[in-house]
CSV table of C-alpha atoms and ligand atoms in Angstrom, one decimal:
chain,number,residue,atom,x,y,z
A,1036,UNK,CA,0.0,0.0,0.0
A,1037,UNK,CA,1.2,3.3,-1.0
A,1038,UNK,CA,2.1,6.1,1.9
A,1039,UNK,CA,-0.7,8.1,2.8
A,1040,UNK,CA,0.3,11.6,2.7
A,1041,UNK,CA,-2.5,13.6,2.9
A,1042,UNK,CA,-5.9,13.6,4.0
A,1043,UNK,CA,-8.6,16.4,3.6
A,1044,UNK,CA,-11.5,16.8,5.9
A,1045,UNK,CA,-14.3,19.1,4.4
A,1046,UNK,CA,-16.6,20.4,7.3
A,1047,UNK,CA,-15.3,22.5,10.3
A,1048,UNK,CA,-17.9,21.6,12.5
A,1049,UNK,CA,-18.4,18.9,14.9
A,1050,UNK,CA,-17.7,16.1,12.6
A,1051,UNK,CA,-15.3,17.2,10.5
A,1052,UNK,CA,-13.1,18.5,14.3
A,1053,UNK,CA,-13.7,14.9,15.4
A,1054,UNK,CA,-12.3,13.5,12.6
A,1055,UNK,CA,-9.2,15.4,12.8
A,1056,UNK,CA,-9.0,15.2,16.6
A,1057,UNK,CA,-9.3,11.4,15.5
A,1058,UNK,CA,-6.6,11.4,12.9
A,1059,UNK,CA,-3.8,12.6,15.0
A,1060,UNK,CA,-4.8,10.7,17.9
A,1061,UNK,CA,-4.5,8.0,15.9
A,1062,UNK,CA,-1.0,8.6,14.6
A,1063,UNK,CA,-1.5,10.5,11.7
A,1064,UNK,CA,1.5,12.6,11.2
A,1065,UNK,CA,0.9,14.1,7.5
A,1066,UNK,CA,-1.0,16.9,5.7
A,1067,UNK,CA,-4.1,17.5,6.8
A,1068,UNK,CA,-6.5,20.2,4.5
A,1069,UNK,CA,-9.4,21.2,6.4
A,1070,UNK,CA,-12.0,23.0,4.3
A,1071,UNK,CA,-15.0,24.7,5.9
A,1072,UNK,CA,-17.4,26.9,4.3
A,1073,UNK,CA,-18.1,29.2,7.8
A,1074,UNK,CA,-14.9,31.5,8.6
A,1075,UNK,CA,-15.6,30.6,12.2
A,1076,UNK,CA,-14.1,27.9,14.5
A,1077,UNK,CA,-16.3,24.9,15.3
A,1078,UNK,CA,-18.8,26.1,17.7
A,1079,UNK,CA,-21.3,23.7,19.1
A,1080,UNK,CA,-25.1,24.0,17.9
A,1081,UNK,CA,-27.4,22.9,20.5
A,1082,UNK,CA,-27.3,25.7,22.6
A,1083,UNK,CA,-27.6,27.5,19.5
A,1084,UNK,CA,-31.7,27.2,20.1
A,1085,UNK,CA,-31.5,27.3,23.6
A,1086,UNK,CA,-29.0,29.1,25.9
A,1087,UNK,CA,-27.6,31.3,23.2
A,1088,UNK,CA,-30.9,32.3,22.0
A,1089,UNK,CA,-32.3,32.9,25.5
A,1090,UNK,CA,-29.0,35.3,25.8
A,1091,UNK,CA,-27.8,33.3,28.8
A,1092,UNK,CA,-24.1,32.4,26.9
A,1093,UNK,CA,-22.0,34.5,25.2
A,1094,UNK,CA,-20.7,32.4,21.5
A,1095,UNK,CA,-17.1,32.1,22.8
A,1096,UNK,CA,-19.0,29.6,25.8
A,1097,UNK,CA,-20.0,27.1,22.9
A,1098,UNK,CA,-16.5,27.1,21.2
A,1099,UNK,CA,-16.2,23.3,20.7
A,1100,UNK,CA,-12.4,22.8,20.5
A,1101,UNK,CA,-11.2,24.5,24.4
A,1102,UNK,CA,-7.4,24.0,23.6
A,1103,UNK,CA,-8.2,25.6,20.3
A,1104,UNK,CA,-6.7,24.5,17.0
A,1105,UNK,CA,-3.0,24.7,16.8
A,1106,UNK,CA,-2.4,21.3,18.1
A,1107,UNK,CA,-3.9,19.8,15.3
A,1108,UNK,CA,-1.0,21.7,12.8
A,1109,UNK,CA,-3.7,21.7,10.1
A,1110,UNK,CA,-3.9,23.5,6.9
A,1111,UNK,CA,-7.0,25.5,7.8
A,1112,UNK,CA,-9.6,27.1,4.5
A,1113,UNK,CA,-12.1,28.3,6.9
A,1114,UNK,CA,-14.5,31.0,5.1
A,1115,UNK,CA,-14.2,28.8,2.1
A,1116,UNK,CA,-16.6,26.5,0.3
A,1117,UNK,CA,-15.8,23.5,-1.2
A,1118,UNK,CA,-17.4,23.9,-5.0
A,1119,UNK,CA,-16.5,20.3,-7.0
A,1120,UNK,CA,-14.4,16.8,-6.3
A,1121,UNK,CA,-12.6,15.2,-8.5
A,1122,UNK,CA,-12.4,11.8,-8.0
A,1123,UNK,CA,-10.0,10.9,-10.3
A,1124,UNK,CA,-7.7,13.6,-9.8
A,1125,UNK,CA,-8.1,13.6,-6.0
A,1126,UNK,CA,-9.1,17.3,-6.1
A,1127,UNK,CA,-11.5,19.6,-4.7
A,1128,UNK,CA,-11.7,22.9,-5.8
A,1129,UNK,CA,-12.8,25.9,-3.3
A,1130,UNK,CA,-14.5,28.7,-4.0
A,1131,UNK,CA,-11.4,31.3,-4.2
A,1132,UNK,CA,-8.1,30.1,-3.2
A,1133,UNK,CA,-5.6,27.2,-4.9
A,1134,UNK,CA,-7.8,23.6,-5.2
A,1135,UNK,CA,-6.8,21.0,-2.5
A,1136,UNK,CA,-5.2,17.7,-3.5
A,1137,UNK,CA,-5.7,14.3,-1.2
A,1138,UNK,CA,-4.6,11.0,-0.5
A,1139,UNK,CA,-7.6,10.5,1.4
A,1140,UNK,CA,-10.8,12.6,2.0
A,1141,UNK,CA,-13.2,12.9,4.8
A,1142,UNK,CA,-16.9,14.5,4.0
A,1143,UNK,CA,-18.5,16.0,7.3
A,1144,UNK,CA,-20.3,18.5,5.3
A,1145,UNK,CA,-23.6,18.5,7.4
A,1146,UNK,CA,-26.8,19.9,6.2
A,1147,UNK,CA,-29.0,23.0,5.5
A,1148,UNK,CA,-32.5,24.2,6.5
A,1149,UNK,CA,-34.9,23.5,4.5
A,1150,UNK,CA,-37.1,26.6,3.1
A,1151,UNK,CA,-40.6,27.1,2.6
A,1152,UNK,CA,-41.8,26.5,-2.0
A,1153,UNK,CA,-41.5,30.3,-2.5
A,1154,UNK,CA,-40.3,31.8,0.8
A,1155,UNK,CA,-39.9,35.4,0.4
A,1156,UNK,CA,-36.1,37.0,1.3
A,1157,UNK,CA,-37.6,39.6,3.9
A,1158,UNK,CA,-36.0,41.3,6.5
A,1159,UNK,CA,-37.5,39.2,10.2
A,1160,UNK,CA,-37.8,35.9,8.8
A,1161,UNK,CA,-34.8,33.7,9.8
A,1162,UNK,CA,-33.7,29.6,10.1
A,1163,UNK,CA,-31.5,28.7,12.6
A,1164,UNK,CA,-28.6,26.8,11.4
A,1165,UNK,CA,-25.8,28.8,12.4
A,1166,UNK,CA,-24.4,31.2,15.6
A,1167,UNK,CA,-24.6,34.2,12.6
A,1168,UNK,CA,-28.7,33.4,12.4
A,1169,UNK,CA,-29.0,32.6,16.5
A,1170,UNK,CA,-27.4,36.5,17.0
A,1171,UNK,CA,-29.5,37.8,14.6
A,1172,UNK,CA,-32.1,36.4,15.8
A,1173,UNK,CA,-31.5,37.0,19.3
A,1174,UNK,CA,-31.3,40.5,18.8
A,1175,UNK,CA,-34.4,41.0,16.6
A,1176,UNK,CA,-36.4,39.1,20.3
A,1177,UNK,CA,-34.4,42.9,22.3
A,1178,UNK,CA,-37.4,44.9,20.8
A,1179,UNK,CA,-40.3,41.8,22.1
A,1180,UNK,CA,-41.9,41.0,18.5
A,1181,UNK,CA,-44.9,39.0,17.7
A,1182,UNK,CA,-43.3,35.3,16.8
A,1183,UNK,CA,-44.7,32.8,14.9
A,1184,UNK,CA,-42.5,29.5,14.4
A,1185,UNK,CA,-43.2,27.0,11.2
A,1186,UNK,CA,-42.8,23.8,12.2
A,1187,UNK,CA,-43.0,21.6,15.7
A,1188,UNK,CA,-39.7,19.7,14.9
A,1189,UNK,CA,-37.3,19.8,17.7
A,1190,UNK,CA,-35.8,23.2,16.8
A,1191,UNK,CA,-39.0,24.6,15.9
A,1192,UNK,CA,-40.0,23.7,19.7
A,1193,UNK,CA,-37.4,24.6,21.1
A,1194,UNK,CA,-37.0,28.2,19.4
A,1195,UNK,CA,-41.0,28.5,20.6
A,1196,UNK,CA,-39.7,28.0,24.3
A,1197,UNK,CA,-36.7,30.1,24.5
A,1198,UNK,CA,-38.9,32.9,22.1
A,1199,UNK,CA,-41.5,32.4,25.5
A,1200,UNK,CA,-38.7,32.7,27.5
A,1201,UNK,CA,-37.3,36.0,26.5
A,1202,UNK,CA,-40.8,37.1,27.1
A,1203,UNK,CA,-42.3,37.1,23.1
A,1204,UNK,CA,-45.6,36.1,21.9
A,1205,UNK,CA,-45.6,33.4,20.1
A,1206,UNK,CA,-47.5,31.2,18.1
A,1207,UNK,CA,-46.2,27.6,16.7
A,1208,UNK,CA,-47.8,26.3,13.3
A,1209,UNK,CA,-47.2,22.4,12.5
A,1210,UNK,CA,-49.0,21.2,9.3
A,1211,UNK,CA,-49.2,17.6,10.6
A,1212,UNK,CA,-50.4,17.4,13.8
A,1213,UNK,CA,-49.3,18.1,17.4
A,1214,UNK,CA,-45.1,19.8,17.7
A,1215,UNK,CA,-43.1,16.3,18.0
A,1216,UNK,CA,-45.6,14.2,17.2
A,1217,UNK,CA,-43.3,13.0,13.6
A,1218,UNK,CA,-40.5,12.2,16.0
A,1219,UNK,CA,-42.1,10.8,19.4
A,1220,UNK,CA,-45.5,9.4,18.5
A,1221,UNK,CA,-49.4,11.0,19.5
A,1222,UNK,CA,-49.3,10.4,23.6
A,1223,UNK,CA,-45.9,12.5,23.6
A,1224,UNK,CA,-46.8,15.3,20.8
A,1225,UNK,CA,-50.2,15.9,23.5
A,1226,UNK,CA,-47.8,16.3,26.3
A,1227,UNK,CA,-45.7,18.9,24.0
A,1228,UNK,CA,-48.9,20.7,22.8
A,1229,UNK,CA,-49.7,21.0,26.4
A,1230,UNK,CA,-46.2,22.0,27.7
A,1231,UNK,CA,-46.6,25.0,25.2
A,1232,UNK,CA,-49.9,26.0,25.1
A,1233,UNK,CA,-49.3,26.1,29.6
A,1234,UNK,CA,-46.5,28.5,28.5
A,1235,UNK,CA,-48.5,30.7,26.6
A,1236,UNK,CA,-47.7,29.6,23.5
A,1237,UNK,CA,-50.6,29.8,20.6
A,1238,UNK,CA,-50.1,26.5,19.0
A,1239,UNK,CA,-52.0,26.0,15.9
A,1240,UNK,CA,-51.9,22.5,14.6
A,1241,UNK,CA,-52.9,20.8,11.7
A,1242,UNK,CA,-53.0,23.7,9.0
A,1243,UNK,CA,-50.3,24.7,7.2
A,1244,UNK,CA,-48.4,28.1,5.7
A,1245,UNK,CA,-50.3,29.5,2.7
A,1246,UNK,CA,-47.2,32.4,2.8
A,1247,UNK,CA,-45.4,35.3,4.3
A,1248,UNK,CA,-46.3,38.3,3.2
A,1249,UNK,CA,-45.1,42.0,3.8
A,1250,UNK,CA,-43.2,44.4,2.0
A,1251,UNK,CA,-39.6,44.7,3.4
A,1252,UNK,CA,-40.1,43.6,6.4
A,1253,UNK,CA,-41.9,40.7,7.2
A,1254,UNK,CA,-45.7,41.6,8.5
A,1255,UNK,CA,-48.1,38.7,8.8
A,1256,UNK,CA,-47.8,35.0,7.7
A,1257,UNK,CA,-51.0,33.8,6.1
A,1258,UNK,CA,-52.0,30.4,6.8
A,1259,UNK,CA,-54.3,27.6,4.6
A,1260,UNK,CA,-57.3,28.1,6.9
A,1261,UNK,CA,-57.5,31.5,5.5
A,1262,UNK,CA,-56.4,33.1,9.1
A,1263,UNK,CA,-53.9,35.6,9.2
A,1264,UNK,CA,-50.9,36.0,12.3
A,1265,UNK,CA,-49.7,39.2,12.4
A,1266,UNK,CA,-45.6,38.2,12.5
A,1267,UNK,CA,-42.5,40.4,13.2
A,1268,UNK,CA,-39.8,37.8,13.1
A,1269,UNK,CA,-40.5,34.4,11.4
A,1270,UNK,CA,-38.3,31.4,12.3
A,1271,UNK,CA,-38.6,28.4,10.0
A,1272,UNK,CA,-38.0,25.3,11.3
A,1273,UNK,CA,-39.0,22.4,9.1
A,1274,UNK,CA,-36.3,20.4,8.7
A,1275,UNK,CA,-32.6,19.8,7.1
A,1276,UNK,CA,-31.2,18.4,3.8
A,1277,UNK,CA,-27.8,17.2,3.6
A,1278,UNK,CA,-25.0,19.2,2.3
A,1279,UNK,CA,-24.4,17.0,-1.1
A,1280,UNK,CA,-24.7,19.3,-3.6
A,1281,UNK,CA,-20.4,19.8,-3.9
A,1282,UNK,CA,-20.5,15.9,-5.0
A,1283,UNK,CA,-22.9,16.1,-7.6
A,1284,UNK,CA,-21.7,14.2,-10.5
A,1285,UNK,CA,-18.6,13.4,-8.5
A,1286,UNK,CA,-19.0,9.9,-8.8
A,1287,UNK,CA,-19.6,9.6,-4.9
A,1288,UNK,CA,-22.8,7.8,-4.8
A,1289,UNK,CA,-25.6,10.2,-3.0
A,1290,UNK,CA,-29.1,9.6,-1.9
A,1291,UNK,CA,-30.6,11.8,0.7
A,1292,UNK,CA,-26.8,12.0,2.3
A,1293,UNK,CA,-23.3,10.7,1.3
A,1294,UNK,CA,-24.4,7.2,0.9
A,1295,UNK,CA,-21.9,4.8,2.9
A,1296,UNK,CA,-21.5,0.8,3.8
A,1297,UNK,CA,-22.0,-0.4,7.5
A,1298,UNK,CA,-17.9,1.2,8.5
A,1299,UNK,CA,-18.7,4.7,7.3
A,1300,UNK,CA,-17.1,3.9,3.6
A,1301,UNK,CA,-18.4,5.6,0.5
A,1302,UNK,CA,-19.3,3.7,-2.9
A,1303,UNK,CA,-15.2,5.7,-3.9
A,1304,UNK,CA,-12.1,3.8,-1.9
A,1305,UNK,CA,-10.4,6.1,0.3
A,1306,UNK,CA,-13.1,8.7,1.1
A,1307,UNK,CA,-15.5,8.8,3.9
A,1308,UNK,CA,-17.9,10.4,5.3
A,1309,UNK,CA,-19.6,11.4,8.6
A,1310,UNK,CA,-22.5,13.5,10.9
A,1311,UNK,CA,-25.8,14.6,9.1
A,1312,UNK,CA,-24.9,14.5,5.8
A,1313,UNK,CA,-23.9,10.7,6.4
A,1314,UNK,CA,-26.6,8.1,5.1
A,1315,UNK,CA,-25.1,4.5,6.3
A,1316,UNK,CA,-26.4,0.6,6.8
A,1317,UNK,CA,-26.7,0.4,10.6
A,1318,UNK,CA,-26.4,-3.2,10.7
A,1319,UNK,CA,-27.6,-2.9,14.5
A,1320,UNK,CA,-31.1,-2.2,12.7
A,1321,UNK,CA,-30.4,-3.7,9.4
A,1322,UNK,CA,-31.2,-0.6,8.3
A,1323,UNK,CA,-30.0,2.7,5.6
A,1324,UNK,CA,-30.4,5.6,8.2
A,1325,UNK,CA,-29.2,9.4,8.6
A,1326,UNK,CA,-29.2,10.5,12.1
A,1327,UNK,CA,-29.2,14.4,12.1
A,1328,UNK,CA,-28.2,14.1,16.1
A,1329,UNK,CA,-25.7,15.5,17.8
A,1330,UNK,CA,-23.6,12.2,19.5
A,1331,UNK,CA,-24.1,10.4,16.2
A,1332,UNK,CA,-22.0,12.9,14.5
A,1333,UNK,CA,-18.8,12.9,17.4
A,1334,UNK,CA,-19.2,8.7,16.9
A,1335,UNK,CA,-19.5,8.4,13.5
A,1336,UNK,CA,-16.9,10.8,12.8
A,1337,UNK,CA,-14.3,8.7,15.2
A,1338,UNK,CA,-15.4,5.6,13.2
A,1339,UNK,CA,-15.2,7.1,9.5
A,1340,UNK,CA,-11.5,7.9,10.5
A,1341,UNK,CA,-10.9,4.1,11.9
A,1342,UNK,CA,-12.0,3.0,8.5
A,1343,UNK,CA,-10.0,5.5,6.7
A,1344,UNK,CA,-6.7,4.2,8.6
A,1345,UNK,CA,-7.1,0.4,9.0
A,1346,UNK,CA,-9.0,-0.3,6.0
A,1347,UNK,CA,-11.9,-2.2,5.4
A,1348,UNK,CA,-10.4,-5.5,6.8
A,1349,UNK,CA,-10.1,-4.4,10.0
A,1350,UNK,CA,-12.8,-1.5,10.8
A,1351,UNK,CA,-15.8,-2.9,12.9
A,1352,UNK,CA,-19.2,-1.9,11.7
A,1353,UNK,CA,-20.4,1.6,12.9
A,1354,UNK,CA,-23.6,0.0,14.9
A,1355,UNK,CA,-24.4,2.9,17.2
A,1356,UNK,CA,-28.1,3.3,19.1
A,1357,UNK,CA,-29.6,6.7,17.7
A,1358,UNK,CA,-29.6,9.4,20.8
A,1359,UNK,CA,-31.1,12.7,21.0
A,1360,UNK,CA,-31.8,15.0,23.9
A,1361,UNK,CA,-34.1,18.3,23.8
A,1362,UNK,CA,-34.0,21.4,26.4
A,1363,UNK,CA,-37.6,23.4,26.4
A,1364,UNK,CA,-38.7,25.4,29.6
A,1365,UNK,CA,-37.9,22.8,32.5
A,1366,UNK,CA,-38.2,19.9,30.7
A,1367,UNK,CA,-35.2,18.0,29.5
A,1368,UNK,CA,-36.3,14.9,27.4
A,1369,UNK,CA,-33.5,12.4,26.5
A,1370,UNK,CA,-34.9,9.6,23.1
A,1371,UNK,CA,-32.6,6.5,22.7
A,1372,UNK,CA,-33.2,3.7,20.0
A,1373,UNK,CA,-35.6,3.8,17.1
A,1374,UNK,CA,-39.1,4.4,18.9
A,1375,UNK,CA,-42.1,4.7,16.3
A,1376,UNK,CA,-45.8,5.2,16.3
A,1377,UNK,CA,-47.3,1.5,16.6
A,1378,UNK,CA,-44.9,0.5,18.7
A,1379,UNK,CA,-46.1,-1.1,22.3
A,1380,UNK,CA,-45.3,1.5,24.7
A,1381,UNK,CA,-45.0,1.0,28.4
A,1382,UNK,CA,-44.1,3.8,31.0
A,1383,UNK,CA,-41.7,2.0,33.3
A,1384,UNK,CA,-41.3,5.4,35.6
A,1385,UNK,CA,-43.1,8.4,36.6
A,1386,UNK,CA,-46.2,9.4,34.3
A,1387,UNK,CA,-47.1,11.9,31.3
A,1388,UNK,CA,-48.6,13.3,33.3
A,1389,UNK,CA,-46.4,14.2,35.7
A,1390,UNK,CA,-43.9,15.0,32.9
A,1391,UNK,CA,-41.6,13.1,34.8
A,1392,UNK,CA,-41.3,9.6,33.0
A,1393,UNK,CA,-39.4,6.6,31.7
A,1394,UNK,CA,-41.1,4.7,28.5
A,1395,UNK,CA,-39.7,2.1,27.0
A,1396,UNK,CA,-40.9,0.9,23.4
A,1397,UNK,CA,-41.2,-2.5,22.1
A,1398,UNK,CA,-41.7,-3.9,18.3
A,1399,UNK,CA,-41.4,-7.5,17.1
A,1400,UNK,CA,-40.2,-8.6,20.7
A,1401,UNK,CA,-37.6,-6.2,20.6
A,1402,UNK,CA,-36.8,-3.3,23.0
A,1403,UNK,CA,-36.5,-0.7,20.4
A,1404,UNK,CA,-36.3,2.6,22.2
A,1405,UNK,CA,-36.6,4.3,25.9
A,1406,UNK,CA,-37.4,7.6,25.9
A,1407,UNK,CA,-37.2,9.7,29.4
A,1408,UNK,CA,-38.2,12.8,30.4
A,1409,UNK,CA,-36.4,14.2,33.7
A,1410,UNK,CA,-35.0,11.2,35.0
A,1411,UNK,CA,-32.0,11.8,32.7
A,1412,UNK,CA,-29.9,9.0,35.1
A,1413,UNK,CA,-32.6,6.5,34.7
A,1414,UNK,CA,-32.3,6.6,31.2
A,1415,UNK,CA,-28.7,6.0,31.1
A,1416,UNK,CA,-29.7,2.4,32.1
A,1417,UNK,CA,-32.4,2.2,29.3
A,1418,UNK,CA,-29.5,3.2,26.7
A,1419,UNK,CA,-27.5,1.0,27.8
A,1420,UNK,CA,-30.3,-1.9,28.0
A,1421,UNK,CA,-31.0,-1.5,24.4
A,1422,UNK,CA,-27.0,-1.1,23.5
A,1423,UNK,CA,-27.6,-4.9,25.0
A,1424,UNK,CA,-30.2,-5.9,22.8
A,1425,UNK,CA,-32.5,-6.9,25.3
A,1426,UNK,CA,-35.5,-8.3,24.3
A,1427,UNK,CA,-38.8,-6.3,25.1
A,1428,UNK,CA,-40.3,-9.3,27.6
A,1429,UNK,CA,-36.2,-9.0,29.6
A,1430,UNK,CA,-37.0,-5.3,29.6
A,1431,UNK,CA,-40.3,-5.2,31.3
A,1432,UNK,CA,-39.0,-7.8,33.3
A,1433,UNK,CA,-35.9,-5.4,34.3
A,1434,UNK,CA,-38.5,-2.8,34.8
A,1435,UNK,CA,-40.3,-4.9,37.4
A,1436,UNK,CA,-37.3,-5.6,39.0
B,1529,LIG,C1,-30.1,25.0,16.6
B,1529,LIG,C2,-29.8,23.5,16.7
B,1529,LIG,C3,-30.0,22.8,17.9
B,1529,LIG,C4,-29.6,21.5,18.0
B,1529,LIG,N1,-29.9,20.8,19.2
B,1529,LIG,C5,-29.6,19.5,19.3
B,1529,LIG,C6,-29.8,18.8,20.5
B,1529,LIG,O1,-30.3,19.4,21.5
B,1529,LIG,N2,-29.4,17.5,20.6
B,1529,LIG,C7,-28.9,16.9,19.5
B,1529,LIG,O2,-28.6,15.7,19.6
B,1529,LIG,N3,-28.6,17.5,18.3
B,1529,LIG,C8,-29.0,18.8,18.2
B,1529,LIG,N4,-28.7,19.5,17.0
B,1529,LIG,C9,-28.1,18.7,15.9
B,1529,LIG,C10,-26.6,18.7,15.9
B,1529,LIG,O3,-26.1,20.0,16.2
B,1529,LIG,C11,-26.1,18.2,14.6
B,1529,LIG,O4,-26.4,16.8,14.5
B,1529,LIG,C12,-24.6,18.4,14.4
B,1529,LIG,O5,-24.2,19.8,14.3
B,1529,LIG,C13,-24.1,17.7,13.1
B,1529,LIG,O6,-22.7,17.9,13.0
B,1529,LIG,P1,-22.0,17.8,11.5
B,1529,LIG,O7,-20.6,18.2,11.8
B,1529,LIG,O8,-22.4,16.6,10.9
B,1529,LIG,O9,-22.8,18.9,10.6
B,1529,LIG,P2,-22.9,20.5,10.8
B,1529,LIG,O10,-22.9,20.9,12.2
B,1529,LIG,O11,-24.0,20.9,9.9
B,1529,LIG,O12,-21.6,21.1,10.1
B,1529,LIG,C14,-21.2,21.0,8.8
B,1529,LIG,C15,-20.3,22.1,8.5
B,1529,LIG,O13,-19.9,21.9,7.1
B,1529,LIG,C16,-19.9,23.2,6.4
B,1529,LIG,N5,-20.1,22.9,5.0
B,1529,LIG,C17,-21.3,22.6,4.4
B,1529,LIG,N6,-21.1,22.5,3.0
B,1529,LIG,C18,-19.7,22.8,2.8
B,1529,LIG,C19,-18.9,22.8,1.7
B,1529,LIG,N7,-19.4,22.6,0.5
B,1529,LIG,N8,-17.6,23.2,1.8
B,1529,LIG,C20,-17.1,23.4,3.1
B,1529,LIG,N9,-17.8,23.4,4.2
B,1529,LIG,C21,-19.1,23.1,4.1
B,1529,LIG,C22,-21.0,23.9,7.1
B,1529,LIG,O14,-20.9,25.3,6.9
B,1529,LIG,C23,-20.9,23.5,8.6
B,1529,LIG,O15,-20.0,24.3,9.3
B,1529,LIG,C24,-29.0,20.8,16.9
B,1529,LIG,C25,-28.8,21.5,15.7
B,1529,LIG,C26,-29.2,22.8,15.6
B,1529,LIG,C27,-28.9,23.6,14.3
């Protein structure tokens, strides 16, 4: 096998800093390139919705790398977009600057918000993707403007809360039903309506956005009932798409993500890829997935890089259980595993009620998910039960016990 010289990571957010943390942790001694298309350091999104939006941290608290970069002795391009690969020539070429050659290449290239068919470009309507649009929008919430959020995804909830928080009005539309209800299933969607609407929140469910209208600035945002919220700052939140569109016609194979085999590796030998924009074959679940989570992105990214080194003889299967956690008001929710609606649902802890509870999901005999809201130790178990395998009759029996 030939020397590898050179590897290029494109992505200077959590993945693509895992995977260079990774690569000189793991010996790597030669050129890294590490391309990112924001001029910032990695900076950690979470609190992007949450404490940064609710003014409570200052964006040097959610810098993600503490010791900063220099360790690494990478070739930074932050600020700079990667535009085209060549597979063949080993080449990506950036939007301004000399085109970076590689033995071996890395993709932690994330995703995007998603936009409303014909969203207008006015001044008050923002996504939230970045620490650029959480100060923007953060500021716009000093002068307390009527909010109405599109879309009761997890940031869409929790951009309602920390709007409610800062002492906003705000109203939540969801075309499909109740906020979370995709994610969690109808008993825990209720329990979020109800969290809301016991905030004050004005959560309209079930109709969707006919548009956003005004003439600058945004004014009102008409909705397919034919009622009419009057609207000083917009947030959209309904969803991501992965950051592909650099490999189009690249001969990396893509469908909804990077697609990639059960150790991370892409349909092209030698590149990789990682985080959101990742689609892989969990073979935990047997199962293409893309996990748009925090933790999957650190793991996977630490796995991609194992492949990348050892080679596909030696790099175990990237088999993780999926893991979210969400913040809103004084609830913090922790989901672990694959739960769906139809699965068999028991609360093990607690109640709904009580919004204090353990519930653990079962499908086929399986114990497919444990989902726990604030009895974050207690759910520590659950994730590890199901990193077991246990099977759903074991669990309850566990549960008993
Ligand atoms: C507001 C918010 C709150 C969240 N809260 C939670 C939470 O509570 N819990 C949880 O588990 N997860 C949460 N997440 C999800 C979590 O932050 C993501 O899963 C994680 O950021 C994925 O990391 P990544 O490195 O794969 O992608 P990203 O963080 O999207 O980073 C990709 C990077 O690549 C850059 N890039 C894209 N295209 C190019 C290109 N062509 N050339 C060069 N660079 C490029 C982007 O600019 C970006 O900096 C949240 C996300 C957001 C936005």
């Amino acid at each position: 096998m030939p020397e590898l010289r050179s590897v290029a990571v494109v992505g200077a957010s959590l993945a693509g800093l895992r995977a260079v943390e990774a690569l000189r942790a793991r010996g790597f001694e030669g050129r890294i390139d590490w391309i990112g298309a924001e001029s910032r350091e990695p900076y950690d999104r979470p609190p992007l919705s949450k404490e940064v939006l609710r003014s409570e941290w200052s964006p040097e608290r959610i810098a993600l790398a503490r010791n900063g970069l220099a360790g690494f002795a990478a070739q930074q391009h932050f600020g700079r977009r990667a535009l085209r690969l060549e597979v063949a020539a080993r080449r990506i070429e950036l939007d301004g600057g000399d085109p970076v050659v590689f033995d071996k290449l890395v993709i932690a290239t994330g995703a995007s918000p998603r936009k409303l068919p014909g969203q207008p470009e006015l001044a008050g309507v923002f996504v939230l993707r970045t620490l650029d649009d959480a100060l923007a929008m953060r500021g716009a919430l000093e002068a307390g403007p009527r909010v109405v959020v599109v879309g009761g995804g997890f940031i869409g909830a929790e951009v309602a809360a920390s709007c409610r928080q800062r002492g906003a009005a705000v109203t939540m539309v969801e075309a499909l039903g109740n906020p979370l209800a995709q994610a969690l299933g109808p008993e825990l969607g209720a329990l979020y309506a109800a969290l809301h609407r016991d905030h004050g929140v004005d959560v309209r469910t079930g109709v969707a956005v006919a548009a956003i209208e005004g003439e600058r600035r945004v004014e009102r945002v008409r909705l397919a009932d034919g009622s009419v919220l009057p609207a000083d700052l917009v947030v959209v939140g309904i969803g991501v798409r992965p950051e592909t569109a650099w490999l189009e016609g690249s001969g990396v194979a893509l469908q909804d993500g990077v697609v990639c085999d059960a150790s991370c590796a892409t349909n092209v030998p030698g590149i990789v890829a990682a985080g959101d924009v990742a689609r892989w074959m969990n073979p935990r679940y047997g199962e293409s997935m893309r996990v748009e989570h925090w933790t999957n992105a650190a793991l996977m990214a630490q796995a991609a890089v194992a492949r990348l080194l050892d080679g596909p003889g030696a790099a175990k299967p990237f088999d993780p259980v999926p893991y979210v956690w969400s913040d809103q008001y004084d609830t913090k929710l922790a989901v672990a595993g694959r739960p769906r609606a139809g699965d068999e649902v028991r609360v093990v802890d607690g109640s709904f009620e009580q919004r204090k509870f353990v519930a653990i999901y079962g499908r086929a005999g399986r114990l497919v998910g444990a989902v726990a809201m604030n009895r974050m130790r207690m759910h520590l178990e659950w994730r590890a039960a199901l990193d077991e395998g246990l099977s759903f009759d074991a669990a309850l029996r566990r549960a008993a016990g």
